[in-house]
Short mmCIF file of C-alpha atoms in Angstrom, two decimals:
data_model
loop_
_atom_site.label_atom_id
_atom_site.label_comp_id
_atom_site.label_asym_id
_atom_site.label_seq_id
_atom_site.Cartn_x
_atom_site.Cartn_y
_atom_site.Cartn_z
CA MET A 24 -65.38 -16.51 -23.68
CA ALA A 25 -66.69 -16.36 -20.24
CA LEU A 26 -64.58 -18.38 -17.39
CA SER A 27 -66.65 -20.69 -14.88
CA ARG A 28 -66.11 -19.94 -11.53
CA ARG A 29 -64.07 -23.18 -11.41
CA ASP A 30 -62.04 -21.89 -14.13
CA LEU A 31 -61.73 -18.27 -12.30
CA LEU A 32 -60.42 -20.20 -9.06
CA ARG A 33 -57.79 -22.34 -11.12
CA THR A 34 -56.52 -19.35 -12.83
CA ALA A 35 -56.31 -17.39 -9.30
CA ALA A 36 -54.57 -20.19 -7.64
CA ALA A 37 -51.97 -20.18 -10.45
CA VAL A 38 -50.76 -16.61 -10.48
CA PRO A 39 -49.27 -16.60 -7.06
CA LEU A 40 -47.05 -19.57 -8.41
CA SER A 41 -46.04 -17.95 -11.27
CA THR A 42 -45.03 -14.48 -9.29
CA LEU A 43 -43.57 -16.36 -6.50
CA ALA A 44 -41.42 -18.14 -8.79
CA MET A 45 -39.67 -14.91 -10.69
CA PRO A 46 -38.56 -13.55 -7.73
CA ALA A 47 -36.73 -16.76 -6.59
CA VAL A 48 -35.14 -17.01 -10.04
CA LEU A 49 -33.84 -13.16 -9.88
CA ARG A 50 -32.42 -13.91 -6.36
CA SER A 51 -30.61 -17.24 -7.74
CA ALA A 52 -29.05 -15.02 -10.80
CA ARG A 53 -28.10 -12.43 -8.25
CA ALA A 54 -26.33 -14.95 -5.82
CA GLU A 55 -24.28 -16.36 -8.95
CA THR A 56 -23.68 -12.67 -10.30
CA PRO A 57 -19.87 -12.00 -8.96
CA ILE A 58 -18.93 -8.98 -7.25
CA LEU A 59 -16.15 -7.30 -9.19
CA VAL A 60 -12.72 -6.17 -7.42
CA GLY A 61 -10.62 -3.98 -9.68
CA SER A 62 -6.81 -3.88 -9.62
CA LEU A 63 -4.27 -1.66 -11.10
CA HIS A 64 -0.72 -2.58 -10.65
CA ASP A 65 2.14 -2.87 -12.43
CA GLN A 66 3.20 -6.34 -14.03
CA SER A 67 5.71 -5.19 -16.53
CA GLY A 68 8.31 -2.32 -17.02
CA PRO A 69 10.44 -0.92 -14.31
CA ILE A 70 7.86 -1.39 -11.33
CA ALA A 71 6.75 -4.88 -12.14
CA ALA A 72 8.73 -6.61 -9.37
CA SER A 73 6.48 -4.74 -6.90
CA GLY A 74 3.19 -4.98 -8.48
CA THR A 75 3.18 -8.66 -9.18
CA PRO A 76 3.31 -9.69 -5.62
CA MET A 77 0.49 -7.34 -4.79
CA VAL A 78 -1.62 -8.36 -7.74
CA GLU A 79 -0.80 -12.10 -6.48
CA SER A 80 -1.76 -11.46 -2.80
CA LEU A 81 -5.38 -9.88 -4.11
CA LYS A 82 -5.69 -13.25 -5.98
CA LEU A 83 -5.10 -15.30 -2.72
CA GLY A 84 -7.56 -13.13 -0.79
CA ILE A 85 -10.39 -13.39 -3.38
CA GLU A 86 -9.51 -17.35 -3.65
CA GLU A 87 -10.10 -17.58 0.05
CA VAL A 88 -13.10 -15.56 0.07
CA ASN A 89 -14.67 -17.79 -2.70
CA ALA A 90 -13.46 -21.10 -1.05
CA ALA A 91 -15.38 -19.80 2.02
CA GLY A 92 -18.65 -19.28 0.27
CA GLY A 93 -18.08 -15.58 -1.31
CA LEU A 94 -19.32 -12.58 0.25
CA LEU A 95 -22.83 -11.70 0.54
CA GLY A 96 -23.28 -14.89 -1.01
CA ARG A 97 -21.87 -14.14 -4.39
CA PRO A 98 -18.48 -14.83 -5.49
CA LEU A 99 -15.51 -12.59 -5.87
CA GLN A 100 -14.10 -11.76 -9.40
CA LEU A 101 -10.73 -9.89 -9.73
CA VAL A 102 -10.36 -7.73 -12.77
CA HIS A 103 -6.94 -6.54 -13.16
CA TYR A 104 -5.02 -4.39 -15.73
CA ASP A 105 -1.47 -4.27 -16.06
CA THR A 106 -0.43 -0.65 -15.95
CA GLN A 107 2.90 -1.26 -17.48
CA SER A 108 4.51 1.40 -15.13
CA ASN A 109 3.10 3.86 -17.18
CA ILE A 110 1.01 6.58 -15.75
CA GLN A 111 -1.32 7.32 -18.85
CA MET A 112 -2.42 3.47 -18.62
CA TYR A 113 -3.07 4.01 -14.98
CA SER A 114 -5.35 6.61 -15.97
CA GLN A 115 -6.87 4.75 -19.05
CA TYR A 116 -7.63 1.62 -16.83
CA ALA A 117 -8.90 3.55 -14.04
CA GLN A 118 -11.74 5.05 -16.22
CA GLN A 119 -12.56 1.37 -17.59
CA LEU A 120 -12.57 -0.13 -14.04
CA ALA A 121 -15.20 2.83 -12.98
CA VAL A 122 -17.08 3.33 -16.43
CA ARG A 123 -16.90 -0.05 -18.38
CA ASP A 124 -16.73 -2.71 -15.43
CA LYS A 125 -18.45 -1.18 -12.72
CA VAL A 126 -16.16 -3.06 -10.25
CA ALA A 127 -17.18 -2.44 -6.59
CA VAL A 128 -13.99 -1.56 -5.32
CA VAL A 129 -10.26 -0.84 -6.67
CA HIS A 130 -7.02 -1.51 -4.84
CA GLY A 131 -4.20 -0.32 -6.78
CA GLY A 132 -1.15 2.42 -7.78
CA ILE A 133 2.30 1.99 -6.42
CA THR A 134 4.42 5.18 -6.89
CA SER A 135 2.47 8.50 -5.36
CA ALA A 136 2.40 9.90 -9.13
CA SER A 137 0.16 6.87 -10.09
CA ARG A 138 -2.16 7.33 -7.02
CA GLU A 139 -2.68 11.17 -7.71
CA ALA A 140 -3.57 9.94 -11.31
CA ILE A 141 -6.10 7.54 -10.77
CA ARG A 142 -7.83 9.33 -7.40
CA PRO A 143 -9.81 11.70 -9.22
CA THR A 144 -11.10 9.19 -11.27
CA PHE A 145 -12.37 7.44 -8.36
CA ASN A 146 -13.61 10.52 -6.62
CA ARG A 147 -15.51 11.52 -9.80
CA PHE A 148 -17.37 7.91 -10.82
CA ARG A 149 -17.78 7.17 -6.98
CA VAL A 150 -15.69 4.10 -6.85
CA LEU A 151 -14.17 3.30 -3.43
CA TYR A 152 -10.56 3.18 -3.84
CA PHE A 153 -7.84 1.61 -1.48
CA TYR A 154 -3.86 2.48 -2.04
CA ASN A 155 -1.99 -0.13 -0.04
CA VAL A 156 1.68 1.08 -0.24
CA LEU A 157 4.23 2.71 2.27
CA TYR A 158 4.32 6.27 1.24
CA GLU A 159 4.93 9.88 2.15
CA GLY A 160 1.70 10.48 3.89
CA GLY A 161 -0.90 13.26 4.23
CA VAL A 162 -3.40 12.13 1.60
CA CYS A 163 -6.80 13.40 3.35
CA ASP A 164 -9.79 12.10 1.00
CA ARG A 165 -12.69 10.24 2.13
CA ASN A 166 -12.72 8.12 -0.94
CA THR A 167 -9.52 6.69 -0.48
CA PHE A 168 -8.35 4.63 2.26
CA CYS A 169 -4.53 3.98 2.44
CA THR A 170 -3.33 0.99 4.39
CA GLY A 171 0.61 1.29 3.84
CA THR A 172 2.88 2.98 6.67
CA THR A 173 3.50 6.49 6.66
CA PRO A 174 6.67 8.44 7.82
CA ALA A 175 4.93 9.09 11.37
CA GLN A 176 4.89 5.06 11.65
CA THR A 177 8.49 4.63 10.15
CA VAL A 178 10.60 7.24 9.54
CA GLU A 179 9.95 8.42 12.98
CA LYS A 180 11.27 5.29 14.15
CA LEU A 181 13.95 4.85 11.86
CA VAL A 182 15.96 8.10 12.35
CA PRO A 183 16.49 8.36 16.03
CA TYR A 184 17.51 4.54 16.04
CA ALA A 185 19.99 5.19 13.24
CA MET A 186 21.48 8.36 14.61
CA GLY A 187 21.47 6.87 18.03
CA LYS A 188 23.83 9.39 20.49
CA ASP A 189 26.51 10.23 18.54
CA LYS A 190 25.60 10.44 14.61
CA LYS A 191 24.57 14.16 14.40
CA LYS A 192 25.60 14.98 10.69
CA VAL A 193 23.04 13.58 8.42
CA TYR A 194 23.08 13.68 4.10
CA ILE A 195 20.08 12.71 2.66
CA ILE A 196 19.69 11.15 -0.50
CA ALA A 197 16.32 10.52 -2.22
CA ALA A 198 14.19 9.88 -5.31
CA ASP A 199 13.05 13.05 -7.47
CA TYR A 200 9.25 12.86 -7.08
CA ASN A 201 6.89 13.21 -4.41
CA TYR A 202 7.67 10.40 -2.37
CA GLY A 203 11.24 11.12 -2.06
CA GLN A 204 10.93 14.95 -1.81
CA ILE A 205 8.41 14.83 0.90
CA THR A 206 9.93 12.00 2.71
CA ALA A 207 13.05 13.84 2.90
CA LYS A 208 11.63 16.58 4.52
CA TRP A 209 10.26 14.19 7.03
CA MET A 210 13.75 13.16 7.52
CA GLN A 211 15.03 16.51 8.12
CA LYS A 212 12.17 16.81 10.54
CA TYR A 213 13.19 13.78 12.60
CA VAL A 214 17.06 14.28 12.40
CA LYS A 215 16.37 18.08 13.88
CA ASP A 216 14.00 16.40 16.41
CA GLN A 217 17.32 14.67 17.54
CA GLY A 218 19.40 17.51 17.84
CA GLY A 219 20.81 16.71 14.51
CA GLU A 220 21.94 18.52 11.41
CA THR A 221 21.03 17.79 7.64
CA VAL A 222 24.16 18.67 5.57
CA SER A 223 22.79 18.29 2.26
CA VAL A 224 19.77 16.97 0.65
CA ASP A 225 20.09 15.20 -2.81
CA PHE A 226 17.54 14.05 -5.62
CA PHE A 227 17.75 11.80 -8.22
CA PRO A 228 15.42 11.12 -11.30
CA LEU A 229 14.29 7.16 -11.13
CA ASP A 230 16.59 7.05 -14.32
CA VAL A 231 19.96 7.77 -12.88
CA THR A 232 22.27 4.99 -12.55
CA ASN A 233 25.82 6.81 -11.97
CA PHE A 234 26.41 8.04 -8.54
CA GLY A 235 30.00 8.82 -8.27
CA PRO A 236 29.89 12.25 -8.31
CA THR A 237 27.08 12.06 -5.35
CA ILE A 238 29.46 9.89 -3.80
CA SER A 239 32.42 12.31 -3.64
CA LYS A 240 30.35 14.67 -2.55
CA ILE A 241 29.31 12.53 0.43
CA GLN A 242 32.86 11.69 1.07
CA ALA A 243 33.87 15.48 1.22
CA ALA A 244 31.02 16.38 3.49
CA LYS A 245 31.84 13.94 6.04
CA PRO A 246 28.62 12.78 7.73
CA ASP A 247 27.99 10.42 10.32
CA LEU A 248 24.92 8.94 8.88
CA LEU A 249 23.32 8.61 5.41
CA LEU A 250 19.58 8.34 4.94
CA SER A 251 18.14 7.14 1.63
CA ALA A 252 14.79 7.17 -0.20
CA LEU A 253 16.01 5.98 -3.48
CA VAL A 254 13.58 4.10 -5.29
CA GLY A 255 13.38 1.65 -8.00
CA GLY A 256 15.91 -1.03 -9.48
CA ASN A 257 18.24 1.48 -11.15
CA HIS A 258 18.97 2.99 -7.74
CA THR A 259 20.36 -0.32 -6.39
CA ALA A 260 23.30 0.82 -8.22
CA PHE A 261 24.05 3.32 -5.69
CA TYR A 262 24.63 0.51 -3.12
CA ARG A 263 27.17 -1.17 -5.49
CA GLN A 264 28.87 2.02 -6.34
CA TRP A 265 29.09 2.87 -2.61
CA THR A 266 30.84 -0.38 -1.85
CA SER A 267 33.06 -0.23 -4.70
CA ALA A 268 34.01 3.37 -3.48
CA GLY A 269 35.43 1.98 -0.05
CA MET A 270 32.78 3.46 1.89
CA LYS A 271 30.91 0.39 3.09
CA GLY A 272 31.51 0.44 6.83
CA GLN A 273 32.78 4.17 7.01
CA ILE A 274 29.19 5.78 6.83
CA PRO A 275 26.31 3.74 8.19
CA ILE A 276 23.35 3.68 5.70
CA ALA A 277 19.44 3.81 7.00
CA SER A 278 16.79 3.65 4.24
CA THR A 279 13.09 3.94 3.69
CA THR A 280 12.88 1.75 0.72
CA PHE A 281 16.01 -1.02 0.83
CA GLY A 282 14.37 -4.44 0.29
CA LEU A 283 11.12 -3.55 -0.86
CA VAL A 284 12.00 -5.64 -3.96
CA ASN A 285 14.43 -8.01 -2.71
CA GLU A 286 17.73 -5.88 -2.65
CA PRO A 287 19.52 -7.85 0.38
CA SER A 288 19.59 -10.76 -1.90
CA THR A 289 20.03 -9.15 -5.23
CA LEU A 290 23.21 -7.57 -3.95
CA ASN A 291 25.96 -9.54 -2.22
CA ALA A 292 26.62 -9.38 1.48
CA ALA A 293 29.30 -6.87 1.44
CA GLU A 294 26.86 -4.44 -0.24
CA SER A 295 23.70 -4.89 1.86
CA ASP A 296 24.71 -6.03 4.85
CA GLY A 297 24.19 -3.31 7.75
CA VAL A 298 21.62 -1.38 6.09
CA LEU A 299 18.83 -0.54 8.21
CA GLY A 300 15.05 -0.20 7.37
CA ALA A 301 11.83 0.01 9.26
CA TYR A 302 8.45 -1.19 7.44
CA GLY A 303 5.14 -2.29 8.48
CA TYR A 304 6.09 -5.86 7.37
CA PHE A 305 9.06 -8.35 6.85
CA GLU A 306 8.99 -11.71 5.41
CA GLU A 307 11.06 -12.67 8.42
CA LEU A 308 8.61 -12.19 10.86
CA THR A 309 8.01 -15.32 12.79
CA THR A 310 4.32 -14.93 13.73
CA PRO A 311 1.98 -17.55 12.95
CA ALA A 312 -0.19 -15.31 10.74
CA SER A 313 2.83 -14.22 9.03
CA THR A 314 4.53 -17.56 8.43
CA ALA A 315 1.12 -19.08 7.42
CA TYR A 316 0.58 -16.06 4.64
CA VAL A 317 4.10 -16.65 3.47
CA ALA A 318 3.50 -20.10 2.76
CA LYS A 319 0.25 -19.62 0.91
CA LEU A 320 1.44 -16.99 -1.21
CA LYS A 321 4.81 -18.85 -2.21
CA LYS A 322 2.96 -22.05 -2.90
CA GLN A 323 0.33 -19.98 -5.07
CA SER A 324 3.38 -18.21 -6.80
CA PRO A 325 6.75 -19.71 -6.15
CA SER A 326 8.37 -16.97 -8.26
CA ILE A 327 8.18 -14.24 -5.99
CA PRO A 328 11.64 -13.73 -4.55
CA TYR A 329 10.55 -11.62 -1.26
CA ILE A 330 7.22 -10.76 0.09
CA SER A 331 7.40 -7.28 1.64
CA GLU A 332 4.86 -4.78 3.15
CA LEU A 333 3.64 -3.98 -0.12
CA ALA A 334 2.06 -7.47 -0.75
CA ALA A 335 1.03 -7.90 3.08
CA ALA A 336 -0.60 -4.35 2.86
CA THR A 337 -2.38 -5.28 -0.32
CA TYR A 338 -3.56 -8.49 1.38
CA GLU A 339 -4.66 -6.60 4.61
CA GLY A 340 -6.50 -3.88 2.73
CA PHE A 341 -8.20 -6.47 0.49
CA TYR A 342 -9.77 -8.19 3.85
CA LEU A 343 -10.29 -4.78 5.69
CA TRP A 344 -13.03 -3.97 2.66
CA VAL A 345 -14.34 -7.59 2.97
CA GLU A 346 -14.85 -6.60 6.42
CA GLY A 347 -16.33 -3.47 5.64
CA VAL A 348 -18.89 -5.08 3.28
CA LYS A 349 -19.80 -7.44 5.62
CA LYS A 350 -20.82 -5.15 8.25
CA ALA A 351 -22.43 -3.05 5.91
CA GLY A 352 -24.25 -5.95 4.39
CA SER A 353 -23.86 -4.30 0.84
CA ILE A 354 -21.22 -3.18 -1.44
CA ASP A 355 -22.57 0.18 -2.05
CA ARG A 356 -19.52 2.76 -1.67
CA MET A 357 -21.11 4.92 1.19
CA ALA A 358 -22.21 2.26 3.22
CA VAL A 359 -19.00 0.42 3.30
CA THR A 360 -17.31 3.61 3.83
CA GLU A 361 -19.35 4.01 6.88
CA ALA A 362 -18.66 0.75 7.99
CA LEU A 363 -14.96 0.85 7.75
CA GLU A 364 -14.99 4.31 9.41
CA THR A 365 -16.36 2.56 12.95
CA GLY A 366 -12.84 1.53 13.30
CA LEU A 367 -12.78 -2.19 11.69
CA SER A 368 -9.86 -4.22 12.38
CA PHE A 369 -8.35 -7.25 10.51
CA ASP A 370 -5.52 -9.52 12.18
CA GLY A 371 -3.17 -10.26 9.09
CA PRO A 372 0.31 -11.44 8.34
CA THR A 373 1.76 -8.03 9.73
CA GLY A 374 -0.37 -7.95 13.07
CA LYS A 375 -3.47 -6.11 14.01
CA VAL A 376 -4.48 -3.17 11.44
CA THR A 377 -7.18 -0.83 12.69
CA VAL A 378 -8.95 1.77 10.31
CA ASP A 379 -8.44 5.21 11.90
CA HIS A 380 -11.76 7.05 10.95
CA ALA A 381 -10.15 10.66 10.88
CA THR A 382 -7.47 9.81 8.09
CA HIS A 383 -8.77 6.76 6.58
CA HIS A 384 -5.26 5.65 7.16
CA VAL A 385 -4.40 2.66 9.65
CA THR A 386 -2.76 2.22 12.59
CA ARG A 387 -0.53 -0.71 12.52
CA ASN A 388 2.66 -2.65 13.87
CA ALA A 389 5.90 -0.91 12.75
CA TYR A 390 9.27 -3.12 12.52
CA LEU A 391 12.95 -1.95 12.41
CA ALA A 392 15.40 -4.62 11.00
CA VAL A 393 19.12 -4.56 9.90
CA VAL A 394 20.34 -6.62 6.94
CA LYS A 395 22.45 -9.74 7.91
CA ASP A 396 23.64 -12.31 5.93
CA ARG A 397 21.45 -11.05 2.94
CA LYS A 398 18.40 -11.42 4.93
CA TRP A 399 16.56 -8.74 7.38
CA ASP A 400 17.11 -9.45 11.02
CA VAL A 401 14.43 -7.56 13.00
CA ARG A 402 15.51 -5.85 15.87
CA GLU A 403 12.66 -3.71 17.08
CA THR A 404 8.65 -3.99 17.27
CA TYR A 405 6.71 -0.81 17.48
CA PRO A 406 3.17 -2.11 18.15
CA ASP A 407 -0.03 -0.01 17.38
CA ALA A 408 2.04 2.83 15.56
CA LYS A 409 -0.27 5.75 14.71
CA PRO A 410 -0.79 6.94 11.09
CA GLN A 411 -0.51 10.71 11.46
CA ASP A 412 2.30 12.85 12.71
CA THR A 413 0.77 16.12 14.44
CA ALA A 414 3.11 18.10 11.89
CA ALA A 415 0.09 16.79 9.39
CA VAL A 416 -3.40 17.21 10.30
CA CYS A 417 -5.94 15.63 8.54
CA ASN A 418 -9.41 15.14 10.13
CA LEU A 419 -12.08 13.63 8.12
CA ILE A 420 -14.84 13.66 10.93
CA LYS A 421 -14.91 17.51 11.31
CA ASN A 422 -14.15 17.96 7.45
CA PRO A 423 -15.49 14.81 5.59
CA ARG A 424 -15.59 16.74 2.10
CA GLU A 425 -11.83 17.30 2.29
CA ASN A 426 -9.85 16.34 -0.64
CA LYS A 427 -6.15 17.13 -0.66
CA GLN A 428 -2.91 16.21 0.23
CA TYR A 429 -1.02 17.60 3.49
CA GLU A 430 2.46 18.11 3.29
CA ILE A 431 5.18 19.16 6.14
CA SER A 432 6.61 22.47 6.13
CA ILE A 433 10.33 22.59 7.41
#
């Protein structure tokens, strides 16, 4: 049937209305579609005490962003898997986040072994990855951002402070996996730099709880200082046995891990007081940003016993990603990476953290403290500590395709 001119004009006028309405519907649907943020952290098993505060920090950050209107006009949604302190679970859930869930970013991993189990998966499936944990340093990978402290930021400060002018003979004990092994090398380097001597280095599997023979070895060696990179709840037994053997007060201890799961309060004062530590954060910091963060996180999760660098760096890693998305105007992996590489900063509970383009680590404050009355007493602040020692060289500006972990040679 032929249409009249009037009918044709009516039809033509109606077409733009329908075609304009469709994109509006699509835009509305897109605005309501959440941006998925992946999380792989242990909430059960031996490392749960470390993982739970990290997950809660992610939740807090997401709630804050959503309360402020979301990101790019869209809400954020956490997709979290409890990796159960099991490396196989890390591998399984990493693939699920990348392939099935299609998250925009993943924050996760605690031990270095868990990081190395999942990092290749996120490289393969092109998912941006944030590792928000203090560690042995050296990861050089453009797809990975590391926001926790490295030995150049903490061990380099801790060893000279602990050695002072007269403690030249040093004994090192450490966990028997890559964190402990590589950190022990950094300890030896910094001891040597101070003109000291490492008399012995002993490594222990994570399930070891009997340190009697080792304490006897230390007594026989008669060092001036004991450096510890022991990891996990089982290794807390060392400090109890050390005190029971009458060694407390005879040889000072400085540790790169003590206190991350609330050991100062878990142990009694006789066992924990006097231990030195250096981290990127202590809950005891009294800055406005720190006290506000602690208040919010403990209100959200009253059962958290202590907020360490692990939780604070996770919160800051999340917000660095948020700032990257805002600058890029997109959640696209490469767009966000390039935005972060401009040297984006975030003022968080630990102070100002700034992305270092060459290493994909961060420049951040470091703090040194001693346990006193079962709490940390912060003694020194090291502003804007750089993430890389000259002994380990990663340069993603010159070599953006590099993917390796540098290790120190001693």
